[in-house]
Short mmCIF file of C-alpha atoms in Angstrom, two decimals:
data_model
loop_
_atom_site.label_atom_id
_atom_site.label_comp_id
_atom_site.label_asym_id
_atom_site.label_seq_id
_atom_site.Cartn_x
_atom_site.Cartn_y
_atom_site.Cartn_z
CA MET A 1277 0.00 0.00 0.00
CA PRO A 1278 1.30 3.43 -0.81
CA ALA A 1279 1.88 5.76 2.15
CA THR A 1280 -0.86 8.06 0.89
CA ASP A 1281 -3.53 5.35 0.93
CA PRO A 1282 -6.69 7.00 2.36
CA ALA A 1283 -7.51 3.96 4.52
CA LEU A 1284 -4.04 4.03 6.05
CA THR A 1285 -4.23 7.79 6.60
CA SER A 1286 -7.60 7.41 8.30
CA LEU A 1287 -6.26 4.60 10.47
CA SER A 1288 -3.27 6.72 11.43
CA GLN A 1289 -5.48 9.68 12.31
CA GLY A 1290 -7.68 7.43 14.42
CA TRP A 1291 -4.66 6.05 16.23
CA CYS A 1292 -3.37 9.58 16.90
CA ALA A 1293 -6.76 10.63 18.30
CA LEU A 1294 -6.91 7.53 20.51
CA SER A 1295 -3.37 8.19 21.73
CA LEU A 1296 -4.29 11.81 22.47
CA LEU A 1297 -7.33 10.70 24.47
CA HIS A 1298 -5.22 8.27 26.47
CA GLY A 1299 -2.64 10.95 27.18
CA LYS A 1300 -5.25 13.46 28.34
CA ILE A 1301 -6.92 10.92 30.61
CA GLU A 1302 -3.65 9.69 32.07
CA ALA A 1303 -2.34 13.24 32.69
CA ARG A 1304 -5.55 14.26 34.50
CA ILE A 1305 -5.57 11.14 36.67
CA GLU A 1306 -1.82 11.39 37.36
CA ARG A 1307 -2.08 14.99 38.62
CA THR A 1308 -5.09 14.21 40.77
CA LEU A 1309 -3.76 10.98 42.30
CA GLN A 1310 -0.36 12.56 43.01
CA THR A 1311 -1.91 15.60 44.64
CA GLU A 1312 -4.48 13.80 46.76
CA HIS A 1313 -2.85 10.43 47.51
CA GLY A 1314 0.84 10.55 46.57
CA LEU A 1315 0.30 7.83 43.94
CA SER A 1316 1.24 7.71 40.28
CA VAL A 1317 -1.11 6.22 37.71
CA ARG A 1318 1.17 3.16 37.43
CA GLU A 1319 1.22 2.70 41.21
CA TYR A 1320 -2.55 2.99 41.40
CA SER A 1321 -2.96 0.56 38.48
CA LEU A 1322 -0.66 -1.98 40.10
CA LEU A 1323 -2.49 -1.82 43.43
CA ASP A 1324 -5.81 -2.07 41.62
CA VAL A 1325 -4.78 -5.07 39.51
CA LEU A 1326 -3.37 -6.92 42.49
CA SER A 1327 -6.35 -6.15 44.71
CA ARG A 1328 -8.72 -7.71 42.18
CA GLN A 1329 -6.90 -11.04 42.16
CA HIS A 1330 -8.05 -12.18 45.56
CA ASP A 1331 -10.25 -15.21 46.11
CA GLY A 1332 -9.20 -15.62 49.72
CA PRO A 1333 -5.88 -17.14 50.80
CA GLY A 1334 -3.37 -17.50 48.00
CA GLY A 1335 -4.88 -14.86 45.72
CA HIS A 1336 -1.78 -13.40 44.08
CA LEU A 1337 0.10 -12.87 40.82
CA GLN A 1338 3.56 -13.86 39.70
CA MET A 1339 5.83 -10.95 38.79
CA LYS A 1340 5.57 -11.74 35.06
CA GLN A 1341 1.79 -11.60 35.29
CA VAL A 1342 2.05 -8.29 37.14
CA ALA A 1343 4.27 -6.87 34.37
CA ASP A 1344 1.78 -7.98 31.72
CA ALA A 1345 -1.16 -6.55 33.65
CA VAL A 1346 0.33 -3.07 34.07
CA VAL A 1347 1.99 -3.07 30.63
CA LEU A 1348 5.55 -2.53 31.81
CA SER A 1349 8.78 -4.40 31.24
CA GLN A 1350 9.72 -6.84 33.97
CA SER A 1351 12.57 -4.59 35.13
CA ALA A 1352 10.29 -1.53 35.32
CA THR A 1353 7.70 -3.60 37.16
CA THR A 1354 10.31 -4.78 39.64
CA ARG A 1355 11.31 -1.16 40.34
CA LEU A 1356 7.64 -0.19 40.74
CA VAL A 1357 6.95 -3.10 43.09
CA THR A 1358 10.07 -2.25 45.10
CA ARG A 1359 8.92 1.37 45.54
CA LEU A 1360 5.51 0.25 46.75
CA GLU A 1361 7.02 -2.46 48.93
CA ASP A 1362 9.33 0.15 50.53
CA ARG A 1363 6.21 2.19 51.34
CA GLY A 1364 4.57 -0.86 52.95
CA LEU A 1365 1.86 -1.11 50.28
CA LEU A 1366 2.96 -4.40 48.70
CA THR A 1367 4.79 -7.51 49.72
CA ARG A 1368 6.72 -10.12 47.74
CA TYR A 1369 7.21 -13.75 48.65
CA LEU A 1370 8.36 -17.04 47.15
CA CYS A 1371 5.83 -19.55 45.88
CA ASP A 1372 5.41 -22.53 48.23
CA THR A 1373 5.45 -25.05 45.38
CA ASP A 1374 7.99 -23.43 43.03
CA ARG A 1375 10.82 -21.61 44.79
CA ARG A 1376 11.62 -19.79 41.53
CA GLY A 1377 8.20 -18.13 41.48
CA ILE A 1378 7.96 -14.73 43.14
CA TYR A 1379 4.51 -13.43 43.97
CA THR A 1380 3.31 -9.93 44.78
CA ASP A 1381 0.42 -9.12 47.06
CA VAL A 1382 -1.21 -5.93 48.40
CA THR A 1383 -0.84 -5.23 52.13
CA GLU A 1384 -3.64 -3.91 54.34
CA ALA A 1385 -2.07 -0.43 54.06
CA GLY A 1386 -2.08 -0.77 50.28
CA LEU A 1387 -5.73 -1.81 50.26
CA ALA A 1388 -6.63 1.15 52.49
CA LEU A 1389 -4.79 3.61 50.23
CA LEU A 1390 -6.41 2.07 47.16
CA ALA A 1391 -9.86 2.35 48.74
CA ALA A 1392 -9.23 6.02 49.46
CA ALA A 1393 -7.81 6.67 45.98
CA ARG A 1394 -10.42 4.77 43.95
CA PRO A 1395 -13.13 7.49 44.10
CA THR A 1396 -10.48 10.09 43.22
CA ASN A 1397 -9.38 8.03 40.22
CA ASP A 1398 -12.96 7.52 39.08
CA SER A 1399 -13.79 11.21 39.42
CA ALA A 1400 -10.67 12.29 37.52
CA LEU A 1401 -11.50 9.76 34.80
CA ARG A 1402 -15.05 11.08 34.47
CA THR A 1403 -13.80 14.67 34.31
CA ALA A 1404 -11.19 13.82 31.68
CA LEU A 1405 -13.73 11.93 29.56
CA ASP A 1406 -16.30 14.73 29.85
CA GLN A 1407 -13.73 17.30 28.72
CA ALA A 1408 -12.53 15.09 25.86
CA ALA A 1409 -16.12 14.49 24.70
CA LYS A 1410 -16.28 18.18 23.77
CA ASN A 1411 -13.59 17.61 21.13
CA PRO A 1412 -15.20 16.27 17.89
CA GLU A 1413 -12.12 14.17 17.09
CA LEU A 1414 -12.14 12.50 20.51
CA ALA A 1415 -15.90 12.20 21.12
CA PRO A 1416 -16.31 8.88 19.23
CA PHE A 1417 -13.56 7.30 21.35
CA VAL A 1418 -15.07 8.66 24.55
CA ASN A 1419 -18.39 7.06 23.60
CA VAL A 1420 -16.67 3.71 23.09
CA VAL A 1421 -14.85 3.95 26.42
CA LYS A 1422 -18.09 4.75 28.23
CA ARG A 1423 -19.73 1.63 26.75
CA LEU A 1424 -16.89 -0.74 27.72
CA LYS A 1425 -17.45 -3.36 30.39
CA ALA A 1426 -14.89 -4.23 33.04
CA PRO A 1427 -12.12 -6.51 31.74
CA ALA A 1428 -11.85 -10.09 32.85
CA ARG A 1429 -9.43 -11.01 35.59
CA VAL A 1430 -5.76 -11.29 34.74
CA SER A 1431 -4.61 -14.86 34.25
#
């Protein structure tokens, strides 16, 4: 396909608009979470992902699964987990059945901070989406986001 193909140009424009929407949402949430709770978007996301994995005792994720869930490299995820572990929000431990497996779990302090931050995150998300909906290029994407259902659990 030539670079000037209208379908490719349209696809590229759509991708740029989607990327812009993501950036606007993430920036709004980042500022709000940092100001009100001292959390970055990545820290909040990690706590949120891990908190949703619980089915009672043993509800946890391996580090590779954590990296996949928060869309970071394993080394970046390790640094993120270490920061949250140093703050007492997460803990790491070896798997009972496979000593090579390292798991990450949210502490009670992490769950409390997440519970306090969740309404802030949701409010910042709503505000960012409402503002973006006023932009004709972003409005179709906002409508799609508003219709999405919660994703399935990470496996």
